[in-house]
């Protein structure tokens, strides 16, 4: 908002500045080059000084005494977000998380990765198997991820060159003949986390109480990829957001928002609706029919048996959505596509989107980092799409439709709180069932890990 006082004040400021600058330039030129007269120089200085001294005072006086619009943007929203997070269970649930892409970690490479309130180092052993360890060396705390190198199937600390194998055992200390004989090192290991490559994603299992993995990502995806000659298609780092993986889990139990937030057909790869005249001319929209299954539901086990697709397991959550286009709000049956989403723990979702021309799989990963989460999307396409460049190009557009829908959630999730007792109605969806599914990813120390988790301590 601009009030007349704002405009006047800005004009005055600009005028004074120009006058001052003009006088300074002219005065200096005349004084030094033409007249050799220092009076001009003095005048220049005086004008400049008047501008500097009184310009600021006038502004201050106006700010205090004249009523005009000022910026109401709060400079930082950190405190707001911290309060918001307290309404959530910890973002750092016990689960598998996408750290980096598998191809980003080369054989001799070392990557430092900060997430889940910790700092990790990633490297590969001589078999190419990924290794994830605490970045801070148990000797004197140097960061293995910054300057550490891989040598003899070990990571070497940049500081005193201690060597750690993929189990975290100290195998060599340059200034000690036999580190295994050193009593101070008995039972001391560099902490090592379960880590694996899974369809192009390098995953790490995090458990706040340092327990072994309670589950592994299902293998059927890799088998399916091999069988139908799938190939990676697109990579999209959506960005850093002030939301938690928990937010996406909640979405699987909130069927109602699909009819409101995800009902508009948007310009693919944008957050934009088409102009209104477009919808009047071409009245398209999107429809959804959703069912959520927990991975250990009997009905889901039946479905897997009948279709031969998917996996069962209590750490998985499936969400099926018969999605398609509508014309004048009525579904166009030929466009309906039985989309299936699988949650692998709270941090990863795999969308399976079959179209008549081919199928797209979309990995959507949410990895908690300081202050929020990073959201990344990786897509794969089946052999039919791979073989036909035209269909491959079309797959980019179709992926863009999903991308726009995904993006529609972002601003809601970045700003919402999580109510202890939301006013859930039967038509909202199985919010409570999904919430119960989520609880299994928390253990004793979850409430003290990362952001405090009041909701977990109480009746959540
Ligand atoms: S700090 Fe790592 S070897 Fe000393
Ligand atoms: Fe959504």
GROMACS .gro file of C-alpha atoms and ligand atoms in nm:
model
  465
    1UNK     CA    1   0.000   0.000   0.000
    2UNK     CA    2   0.127   0.346  -0.088
    3UNK     CA    3  -0.018   0.651   0.082
    4UNK     CA    4   0.021   1.005  -0.064
    5UNK     CA    5   0.276   1.072   0.210
    6UNK     CA    6   0.487   0.781   0.083
    7UNK     CA    7   0.489   0.915  -0.269
    8UNK     CA    8   0.570   1.269  -0.157
    9UNK     CA    9   0.847   1.154   0.070
   10UNK     CA   10   1.005   0.937  -0.196
   11UNK     CA   11   0.993   1.220  -0.450
   12UNK     CA   12   1.153   1.455  -0.202
   13UNK     CA   13   1.423   1.201  -0.125
   14UNK     CA   14   1.500   1.143  -0.491
   15UNK     CA   15   1.501   1.517  -0.565
   16UNK     CA   16   1.739   1.593  -0.281
   17UNK     CA   17   1.967   1.311  -0.384
   18UNK     CA   18   1.983   1.430  -0.745
   19UNK     CA   19   2.039   1.788  -0.639
   20UNK     CA   20   2.317   1.686  -0.405
   21UNK     CA   21   2.483   1.461  -0.660
   22UNK     CA   22   2.457   1.722  -0.935
   23UNK     CA   23   2.600   1.996  -0.714
   24UNK     CA   24   2.882   1.771  -0.602
   25UNK     CA   25   2.987   1.676  -0.954
   26UNK     CA   26   2.960   2.026  -1.101
   27UNK     CA   27   3.119   2.195  -0.805
   28UNK     CA   28   3.416   1.963  -0.801
   29UNK     CA   29   3.473   1.994  -1.175
   30UNK     CA   30   3.456   2.371  -1.172
   31UNK     CA   31   3.661   2.411  -0.861
   32UNK     CA   32   3.945   2.187  -0.959
   33UNK     CA   33   3.971   2.210  -1.339
   34UNK     CA   34   3.843   2.551  -1.445
   35UNK     CA   35   3.868   2.812  -1.171
   36UNK     CA   36   4.116   2.665  -0.932
   37UNK     CA   37   3.888   2.821  -0.675
   38UNK     CA   38   3.833   2.622  -0.359
   39UNK     CA   39   3.508   2.807  -0.278
   40UNK     CA   40   3.321   2.577  -0.515
   41UNK     CA   41   3.471   2.278  -0.354
   42UNK     CA   42   3.357   2.406  -0.017
   43UNK     CA   43   3.006   2.469  -0.152
   44UNK     CA   44   2.999   2.113  -0.284
   45UNK     CA   45   3.100   1.976   0.052
   46UNK     CA   46   2.839   2.188   0.229
   47UNK     CA   47   2.558   2.077  -0.006
   48UNK     CA   48   2.666   1.714   0.034
   49UNK     CA   49   2.686   1.748   0.410
   50UNK     CA   50   2.346   1.919   0.428
   51UNK     CA   51   2.198   1.634   0.228
   52UNK     CA   52   2.363   1.368   0.438
   53UNK     CA   53   2.280   1.527   0.773
   54UNK     CA   54   1.937   1.673   0.711
   55UNK     CA   55   1.817   1.412   0.459
   56UNK     CA   56   1.834   1.145   0.727
   57UNK     CA   57   1.680   1.375   0.990
   58UNK     CA   58   1.392   1.470   0.763
   59UNK     CA   59   1.327   1.104   0.694
   60UNK     CA   60   1.334   1.024   1.063
   61UNK     CA   61   1.108   1.315   1.147
   62UNK     CA   62   0.861   1.211   0.878
   63UNK     CA   63   0.865   0.850   0.993
   64UNK     CA   64   0.774   0.962   1.341
   65UNK     CA   65   0.521   1.230   1.263
   66UNK     CA   66   0.361   1.152   0.929
   67UNK     CA   67   0.125   0.860   0.892
   68UNK     CA   68   0.217   0.648   0.594
   69UNK     CA   69   0.232   0.278   0.507
   70UNK     CA   70   0.532   0.080   0.619
   71UNK     CA   71   0.644  -0.272   0.541
   72UNK     CA   72   0.469  -0.526   0.761
   73UNK     CA   73   0.689  -0.819   0.661
   74UNK     CA   74   0.827  -0.990   0.969
   75UNK     CA   75   1.200  -1.018   0.899
   76UNK     CA   76   1.234  -1.382   1.003
   77UNK     CA   77   0.980  -1.660   1.030
   78UNK     CA   78   1.211  -1.893   1.222
   79UNK     CA   79   1.038  -1.847   1.555
   80UNK     CA   80   0.701  -1.891   1.396
   81UNK     CA   81   0.815  -2.216   1.237
   82UNK     CA   82   0.967  -2.344   1.561
   83UNK     CA   83   0.633  -2.297   1.734
   84UNK     CA   84   0.460  -2.463   1.443
   85UNK     CA   85   0.693  -2.767   1.456
   86UNK     CA   86   0.603  -2.819   1.819
   87UNK     CA   87   0.258  -2.919   1.711
   88UNK     CA   88   0.412  -3.202   1.505
   89UNK     CA   89   0.569  -3.532   1.601
   90UNK     CA   90   0.942  -3.526   1.527
   91UNK     CA   91   1.028  -3.498   1.159
   92UNK     CA   92   1.310  -3.746   1.221
   93UNK     CA   93   1.105  -4.065   1.230
   94UNK     CA   94   1.283  -4.403   1.238
   95UNK     CA   95   1.294  -4.486   0.871
   96UNK     CA   96   1.484  -4.491   0.542
   97UNK     CA   97   1.572  -4.157   0.385
   98UNK     CA   98   1.704  -4.046   0.049
   99UNK     CA   99   2.041  -3.882   0.108
  100UNK     CA  100   2.190  -3.845  -0.239
  101UNK     CA  101   2.144  -4.004  -0.580
  102UNK     CA  102   2.343  -4.324  -0.622
  103UNK     CA  103   2.530  -4.187  -0.922
  104UNK     CA  104   2.642  -3.882  -0.723
  105UNK     CA  105   2.859  -4.102  -0.500
  106UNK     CA  106   3.144  -4.226  -0.716
  107UNK     CA  107   3.372  -4.510  -0.612
  108UNK     CA  108   3.651  -4.295  -0.471
  109UNK     CA  109   3.419  -4.014  -0.373
  110UNK     CA  110   3.334  -3.880  -0.029
  111UNK     CA  111   3.021  -3.678   0.040
  112UNK     CA  112   2.924  -3.492   0.354
  113UNK     CA  113   2.549  -3.488   0.412
  114UNK     CA  114   2.365  -3.295   0.682
  115UNK     CA  115   2.021  -3.418   0.777
  116UNK     CA  116   1.814  -3.552   1.066
  117UNK     CA  117   1.998  -3.326   1.310
  118UNK     CA  118   2.330  -3.499   1.235
  119UNK     CA  119   2.623  -3.479   0.998
  120UNK     CA  120   2.704  -3.789   0.793
  121UNK     CA  121   2.982  -3.896   0.559
  122UNK     CA  122   2.909  -4.116   0.259
  123UNK     CA  123   3.161  -4.324   0.064
  124UNK     CA  124   3.180  -4.660  -0.117
  125UNK     CA  125   3.379  -4.969  -0.023
  126UNK     CA  126   3.582  -5.163  -0.280
  127UNK     CA  127   3.270  -5.359  -0.382
  128UNK     CA  128   3.089  -5.036  -0.459
  129UNK     CA  129   2.862  -5.080  -0.158
  130UNK     CA  130   2.768  -4.745  -0.005
  131UNK     CA  131   2.882  -4.668   0.348
  132UNK     CA  132   2.730  -4.406   0.574
  133UNK     CA  133   2.901  -4.303   0.896
  134UNK     CA  134   2.901  -4.021   1.146
  135UNK     CA  135   3.104  -3.743   0.989
  136UNK     CA  136   3.282  -3.644   1.309
  137UNK     CA  137   3.588  -3.857   1.371
  138UNK     CA  138   3.589  -4.039   1.705
  139UNK     CA  139   3.951  -3.935   1.757
  140UNK     CA  140   3.928  -3.557   1.780
  141UNK     CA  141   3.616  -3.468   1.593
  142UNK     CA  142   3.748  -3.372   1.249
  143UNK     CA  143   3.489  -3.392   0.975
  144UNK     CA  144   3.554  -3.698   0.759
  145UNK     CA  145   3.330  -3.553   0.491
  146UNK     CA  146   3.553  -3.250   0.442
  147UNK     CA  147   3.896  -3.361   0.324
  148UNK     CA  148   3.852  -3.731   0.407
  149UNK     CA  149   3.964  -3.971   0.131
  150UNK     CA  150   3.895  -4.335   0.046
  151UNK     CA  151   4.202  -4.558   0.057
  152UNK     CA  152   4.243  -4.936   0.091
  153UNK     CA  153   3.871  -4.992   0.139
  154UNK     CA  154   3.871  -4.742   0.428
  155UNK     CA  155   3.799  -4.378   0.484
  156UNK     CA  156   4.099  -4.176   0.600
  157UNK     CA  157   4.046  -3.886   0.837
  158UNK     CA  158   4.200  -3.561   0.708
  159UNK     CA  159   4.339  -3.466   1.052
  160UNK     CA  160   4.561  -3.742   1.199
  161UNK     CA  161   4.497  -3.987   0.913
  162UNK     CA  162   4.328  -4.259   1.116
  163UNK     CA  163   4.167  -4.514   0.887
  164UNK     CA  164   3.818  -4.655   0.940
  165UNK     CA  165   3.671  -4.950   0.754
  166UNK     CA  166   3.310  -4.983   0.644
  167UNK     CA  167   3.218  -5.120   0.987
  168UNK     CA  168   3.371  -4.817   1.157
  169UNK     CA  169   3.668  -5.009   1.301
  170UNK     CA  170   4.000  -4.824   1.328
  171UNK     CA  171   4.233  -5.023   1.102
  172UNK     CA  172   4.534  -4.795   1.094
  173UNK     CA  173   4.690  -4.510   1.288
  174UNK     CA  174   4.999  -4.377   1.109
  175UNK     CA  175   5.197  -4.320   1.427
  176UNK     CA  176   5.098  -4.646   1.601
  177UNK     CA  177   5.211  -4.991   1.494
  178UNK     CA  178   4.903  -5.191   1.586
  179UNK     CA  179   4.585  -5.000   1.669
  180UNK     CA  180   4.403  -5.326   1.744
  181UNK     CA  181   4.623  -5.373   2.049
  182UNK     CA  182   4.539  -5.030   2.189
  183UNK     CA  183   4.309  -5.075   2.488
  184UNK     CA  184   4.162  -4.725   2.454
  185UNK     CA  185   4.022  -4.820   2.116
  186UNK     CA  186   3.851  -5.138   2.229
  187UNK     CA  187   3.479  -5.122   2.152
  188UNK     CA  188   3.520  -4.779   1.994
  189UNK     CA  189   3.396  -4.751   1.641
  190UNK     CA  190   3.299  -4.478   1.403
  191UNK     CA  191   2.921  -4.497   1.409
  192UNK     CA  192   2.794  -4.665   1.093
  193UNK     CA  193   2.440  -4.646   0.957
  194UNK     CA  194   2.256  -4.901   0.742
  195UNK     CA  195   2.282  -4.778   0.386
  196UNK     CA  196   2.180  -4.909   0.043
  197UNK     CA  197   2.131  -4.822  -0.322
  198UNK     CA  198   1.769  -4.855  -0.424
  199UNK     CA  199   1.669  -4.775  -0.780
  200UNK     CA  200   1.904  -4.483  -0.819
  201UNK     CA  201   1.855  -4.349  -0.468
  202UNK     CA  202   2.112  -4.382  -0.196
  203UNK     CA  203   1.911  -4.455   0.116
  204UNK     CA  204   2.017  -4.442   0.479
  205UNK     CA  205   1.826  -4.590   0.769
  206UNK     CA  206   1.797  -4.362   1.068
  207UNK     CA  207   1.683  -4.483   1.409
  208UNK     CA  208   1.695  -4.237   1.692
  209UNK     CA  209   1.769  -4.518   1.940
  210UNK     CA  210   2.032  -4.664   1.705
  211UNK     CA  211   1.839  -4.984   1.639
  212UNK     CA  212   1.883  -5.202   1.330
  213UNK     CA  213   1.637  -5.148   1.045
  214UNK     CA  214   1.288  -5.266   1.122
  215UNK     CA  215   1.219  -5.298   0.750
  216UNK     CA  216   1.375  -5.263   0.406
  217UNK     CA  217   1.238  -5.095   0.094
  218UNK     CA  218   1.051  -5.355  -0.114
  219UNK     CA  219   1.239  -5.537  -0.387
  220UNK     CA  220   0.951  -5.570  -0.631
  221UNK     CA  221   1.026  -5.223  -0.771
  222UNK     CA  222   1.375  -5.322  -0.886
  223UNK     CA  223   1.240  -5.645  -1.034
  224UNK     CA  224   0.967  -5.457  -1.218
  225UNK     CA  225   1.224  -5.210  -1.355
  226UNK     CA  226   1.439  -5.494  -1.486
  227UNK     CA  227   1.153  -5.688  -1.637
  228UNK     CA  228   1.006  -5.401  -1.839
  229UNK     CA  229   1.332  -5.223  -1.925
  230UNK     CA  230   1.253  -4.913  -1.725
  231UNK     CA  231   1.492  -4.620  -1.737
  232UNK     CA  232   1.541  -4.309  -1.526
  233UNK     CA  233   1.374  -4.013  -1.690
  234UNK     CA  234   1.370  -3.688  -1.493
  235UNK     CA  235   1.531  -3.539  -1.185
  236UNK     CA  236   1.368  -3.247  -1.011
  237UNK     CA  237   1.503  -3.101  -0.688
  238UNK     CA  238   1.189  -2.927  -0.573
  239UNK     CA  239   1.370  -2.743  -0.293
  240UNK     CA  240   1.388  -2.677   0.078
  241UNK     CA  241   1.058  -2.631   0.257
  242UNK     CA  242   0.948  -2.576   0.613
  243UNK     CA  243   0.744  -2.894   0.629
  244UNK     CA  244   0.796  -3.247   0.753
  245UNK     CA  245   0.756  -3.596   0.602
  246UNK     CA  246   0.466  -3.628   0.846
  247UNK     CA  247   0.275  -3.378   0.633
  248UNK     CA  248   0.280  -3.610   0.332
  249UNK     CA  249   0.169  -3.905   0.542
  250UNK     CA  250  -0.126  -3.702   0.666
  251UNK     CA  251  -0.222  -3.640   0.304
  252UNK     CA  252  -0.277  -4.012   0.250
  253UNK     CA  253  -0.545  -4.000   0.517
  254UNK     CA  254  -0.700  -3.680   0.388
  255UNK     CA  255  -0.908  -3.779   0.087
  256UNK     CA  256  -1.117  -3.464   0.104
  257UNK     CA  257  -0.839  -3.231  -0.006
  258UNK     CA  258  -0.814  -3.412  -0.340
  259UNK     CA  259  -1.160  -3.280  -0.424
  260UNK     CA  260  -1.062  -2.924  -0.337
  261UNK     CA  261  -0.688  -2.863  -0.373
  262UNK     CA  262  -0.627  -3.112  -0.654
  263UNK     CA  263  -0.939  -3.066  -0.863
  264UNK     CA  264  -0.809  -2.796  -1.097
  265UNK     CA  265  -0.625  -2.879  -1.414
  266UNK     CA  266  -0.320  -2.654  -1.405
  267UNK     CA  267  -0.055  -2.554  -1.655
  268UNK     CA  268   0.193  -2.845  -1.634
  269UNK     CA  269   0.517  -2.764  -1.452
  270UNK     CA  270   0.372  -2.444  -1.309
  271UNK     CA  271   0.173  -2.333  -1.012
  272UNK     CA  272  -0.065  -2.152  -1.244
  273UNK     CA  273  -0.424  -2.212  -1.334
  274UNK     CA  274  -0.522  -2.152  -1.693
  275UNK     CA  275  -0.710  -1.821  -1.735
  276UNK     CA  276  -1.082  -1.840  -1.652
  277UNK     CA  277  -1.185  -1.808  -2.016
  278UNK     CA  278  -0.991  -2.129  -2.083
  279UNK     CA  279  -1.201  -2.326  -1.832
  280UNK     CA  280  -1.518  -2.172  -1.976
  281UNK     CA  281  -1.411  -2.278  -2.324
  282UNK     CA  282  -1.263  -2.613  -2.221
  283UNK     CA  283  -1.427  -2.708  -1.890
  284UNK     CA  284  -1.169  -2.964  -1.779
  285UNK     CA  285  -1.082  -3.058  -1.425
  286UNK     CA  286  -0.938  -3.353  -1.237
  287UNK     CA  287  -1.130  -3.616  -1.043
  288UNK     CA  288  -1.010  -3.858  -0.778
  289UNK     CA  289  -1.142  -4.170  -0.613
  290UNK     CA  290  -0.913  -4.259  -0.326
  291UNK     CA  291  -0.863  -4.565  -0.109
  292UNK     CA  292  -0.588  -4.595   0.152
  293UNK     CA  293  -0.454  -4.932   0.266
  294UNK     CA  294  -0.202  -4.998   0.533
  295UNK     CA  295   0.060  -5.241   0.404
  296UNK     CA  296  -0.054  -5.510   0.647
  297UNK     CA  297  -0.427  -5.479   0.573
  298UNK     CA  298  -0.594  -5.803   0.471
  299UNK     CA  299  -0.766  -5.635   0.175
  300UNK     CA  300  -0.434  -5.507   0.055
  301UNK     CA  301  -0.273  -5.851   0.082
  302UNK     CA  302  -0.563  -5.981  -0.131
  303UNK     CA  303  -0.507  -5.706  -0.385
  304UNK     CA  304  -0.136  -5.789  -0.410
  305UNK     CA  305  -0.220  -6.156  -0.453
  306UNK     CA  306  -0.476  -6.086  -0.724
  307UNK     CA  307  -0.280  -5.830  -0.922
  308UNK     CA  308   0.071  -5.962  -0.860
  309UNK     CA  309   0.173  -5.601  -0.804
  310UNK     CA  310   0.304  -5.436  -0.490
  311UNK     CA  311   0.422  -5.571  -0.159
  312UNK     CA  312   0.287  -5.629   0.186
  313UNK     CA  313   0.442  -5.511   0.510
  314UNK     CA  314   0.336  -5.303   0.804
  315UNK     CA  315   0.586  -5.027   0.728
  316UNK     CA  316   0.431  -4.964   0.388
  317UNK     CA  317   0.123  -4.758   0.320
  318UNK     CA  318  -0.064  -4.772  -0.009
  319UNK     CA  319  -0.287  -4.510  -0.153
  320UNK     CA  320  -0.481  -4.581  -0.468
  321UNK     CA  321  -0.633  -4.300  -0.667
  322UNK     CA  322  -0.848  -4.356  -0.972
  323UNK     CA  323  -0.761  -4.021  -1.121
  324UNK     CA  324  -0.862  -3.871  -1.452
  325UNK     CA  325  -0.993  -3.569  -1.632
  326UNK     CA  326  -1.342  -3.432  -1.595
  327UNK     CA  327  -1.552  -3.252  -1.853
  328UNK     CA  328  -1.804  -3.013  -1.700
  329UNK     CA  329  -1.723  -3.181  -1.367
  330UNK     CA  330  -1.815  -3.529  -1.499
  331UNK     CA  331  -1.535  -3.791  -1.522
  332UNK     CA  332  -1.414  -3.878  -1.872
  333UNK     CA  333  -1.393  -4.253  -1.834
  334UNK     CA  334  -1.129  -4.303  -2.102
  335UNK     CA  335  -0.886  -4.080  -1.914
  336UNK     CA  336  -0.912  -4.261  -1.580
  337UNK     CA  337  -0.581  -4.397  -1.461
  338UNK     CA  338  -0.544  -4.618  -1.154
  339UNK     CA  339  -0.259  -4.436  -0.984
  340UNK     CA  340  -0.098  -4.611  -0.690
  341UNK     CA  341   0.120  -4.453  -0.429
  342UNK     CA  342   0.336  -4.645  -0.190
  343UNK     CA  343   0.480  -4.487   0.123
  344UNK     CA  344   0.806  -4.655   0.222
  345UNK     CA  345   0.810  -4.523   0.576
  346UNK     CA  346   0.724  -4.155   0.612
  347UNK     CA  347   1.017  -4.022   0.406
  348UNK     CA  348   0.954  -4.171   0.063
  349UNK     CA  349   0.659  -4.203  -0.170
  350UNK     CA  350   0.663  -4.396  -0.495
  351UNK     CA  351   0.388  -4.307  -0.740
  352UNK     CA  352   0.294  -4.558  -1.007
  353UNK     CA  353   0.105  -4.375  -1.283
  354UNK     CA  354  -0.014  -4.591  -1.572
  355UNK     CA  355  -0.121  -4.424  -1.895
  356UNK     CA  356  -0.227  -4.608  -2.210
  357UNK     CA  357   0.095  -4.498  -2.380
  358UNK     CA  358   0.323  -4.614  -2.098
  359UNK     CA  359   0.378  -4.599  -1.726
  360UNK     CA  360   0.563  -4.343  -1.516
  361UNK     CA  361   0.698  -4.403  -1.169
  362UNK     CA  362   0.773  -4.102  -0.955
  363UNK     CA  363   0.986  -4.117  -0.642
  364UNK     CA  364   0.903  -3.827  -0.413
  365UNK     CA  365   1.145  -3.810  -0.123
  366UNK     CA  366   1.131  -3.586   0.181
  367UNK     CA  367   1.447  -3.573   0.390
  368UNK     CA  368   1.437  -3.377   0.716
  369UNK     CA  369   1.712  -3.119   0.750
  370UNK     CA  370   1.766  -2.826   0.986
  371UNK     CA  371   1.458  -2.607   0.982
  372UNK     CA  372   1.251  -2.819   0.744
  373UNK     CA  373   1.290  -3.079   0.473
  374UNK     CA  374   1.429  -3.114   0.125
  375UNK     CA  375   1.187  -3.240  -0.134
  376UNK     CA  376   1.316  -3.422  -0.441
  377UNK     CA  377   1.149  -3.597  -0.732
  378UNK     CA  378   1.300  -3.868  -0.953
  379UNK     CA  379   1.102  -4.029  -1.231
  380UNK     CA  380   1.136  -4.351  -1.430
  381UNK     CA  381   0.954  -4.456  -1.745
  382UNK     CA  382   0.882  -4.804  -1.878
  383UNK     CA  383   1.017  -4.961  -2.199
  384UNK     CA  384   0.728  -4.836  -2.414
  385UNK     CA  385   0.812  -4.477  -2.328
  386UNK     CA  386   1.187  -4.529  -2.355
  387UNK     CA  387   1.161  -4.660  -2.711
  388UNK     CA  388   0.952  -4.374  -2.849
  389UNK     CA  389   1.099  -4.021  -2.832
  390UNK     CA  390   0.757  -3.866  -2.894
  391UNK     CA  391   0.600  -4.052  -2.602
  392UNK     CA  392   0.905  -3.968  -2.395
  393UNK     CA  393   0.844  -3.598  -2.462
  394UNK     CA  394   0.477  -3.644  -2.379
  395UNK     CA  395   0.582  -3.810  -2.052
  396UNK     CA  396   0.751  -3.482  -1.958
  397UNK     CA  397   0.417  -3.303  -1.994
  398UNK     CA  398   0.228  -3.575  -1.807
  399UNK     CA  399   0.484  -3.565  -1.526
  400UNK     CA  400   0.432  -3.189  -1.522
  401UNK     CA  401   0.061  -3.239  -1.445
  402UNK     CA  402   0.158  -3.440  -1.135
  403UNK     CA  403   0.431  -3.190  -1.049
  404UNK     CA  404   0.181  -2.904  -1.048
  405UNK     CA  405  -0.051  -3.103  -0.824
  406UNK     CA  406   0.236  -3.181  -0.586
  407UNK     CA  407   0.331  -2.818  -0.576
  408UNK     CA  408  -0.023  -2.717  -0.490
  409UNK     CA  409   0.027  -2.880  -0.149
  410UNK     CA  410   0.350  -2.701  -0.068
  411UNK     CA  411   0.227  -2.363   0.054
  412UNK     CA  412  -0.042  -2.531   0.265
  413UNK     CA  413   0.204  -2.769   0.430
  414UNK     CA  414   0.465  -2.500   0.487
  415UNK     CA  415   0.228  -2.294   0.695
  416UNK     CA  416  -0.011  -2.528   0.870
  417UNK     CA  417  -0.005  -2.661   1.223
  418UNK     CA  418  -0.092  -3.016   1.321
  419UNK     CA  419  -0.393  -3.021   1.544
  420UNK     CA  420  -0.401  -3.260   1.836
  421UNK     CA  421  -0.764  -3.331   1.779
  422UNK     CA  422  -0.855  -3.228   1.426
  423UNK     CA  423  -1.221  -3.206   1.346
  424UNK     CA  424  -1.214  -3.512   1.122
  425UNK     CA  425  -1.542  -3.621   0.966
  426UNK     CA  426  -1.610  -3.960   0.804
  427UNK     CA  427  -1.595  -3.809   0.454
  428UNK     CA  428  -1.251  -3.656   0.522
  429UNK     CA  429  -1.076  -3.990   0.486
  430UNK     CA  430  -0.897  -4.240   0.712
  431UNK     CA  431  -0.692  -3.976   0.894
  432UNK     CA  432  -0.684  -4.167   1.221
  433UNK     CA  433  -0.585  -4.501   1.064
  434UNK     CA  434  -0.297  -4.333   0.887
  435UNK     CA  435  -0.199  -4.155   1.205
  436UNK     CA  436  -0.182  -4.489   1.385
  437UNK     CA  437   0.037  -4.626   1.103
  438UNK     CA  438   0.274  -4.334   1.153
  439UNK     CA  439   0.323  -4.405   1.524
  440UNK     CA  440   0.528  -4.718   1.457
  441UNK     CA  441   0.813  -4.498   1.329
  442UNK     CA  442   0.868  -4.343   1.669
  443UNK     CA  443   1.053  -4.485   1.967
  444UNK     CA  444   1.155  -4.383   2.313
  445UNK     CA  445   1.390  -4.098   2.222
  446UNK     CA  446   1.192  -3.964   1.930
  447UNK     CA  447   1.050  -3.678   2.131
  448UNK     CA  448   1.391  -3.542   2.219
  449UNK     CA  449   1.543  -3.580   1.875
  450UNK     CA  450   1.563  -3.277   1.653
  451UNK     CA  451   1.267  -3.056   1.711
  452UNK     CA  452   1.097  -3.114   2.039
  453UNK     CA  453   0.784  -3.306   1.997
  454UNK     CA  454   0.520  -3.208   2.246
  455UNK     CA  455   0.255  -3.373   2.039
  456UNK     CA  456   0.430  -3.707   2.074
  457UNK     CA  457   0.466  -3.677   2.451
  458UNK     CA  458   0.101  -3.608   2.501
  459UNK     CA  459  -0.198  -3.759   2.337
  460UNK     CA  460  -0.068  -3.781   1.984
  461LIG     S1  461   4.052  -3.629   1.431
  461LIG    FE1  462   4.037  -3.789   1.292
  461LIG     S2  463   4.225  -3.884   1.308
  461LIG    FE2  464   4.238  -3.730   1.453
  462LIG    FE1  465  -0.213  -3.317  -0.174
   0.00000   0.00000   0.00000
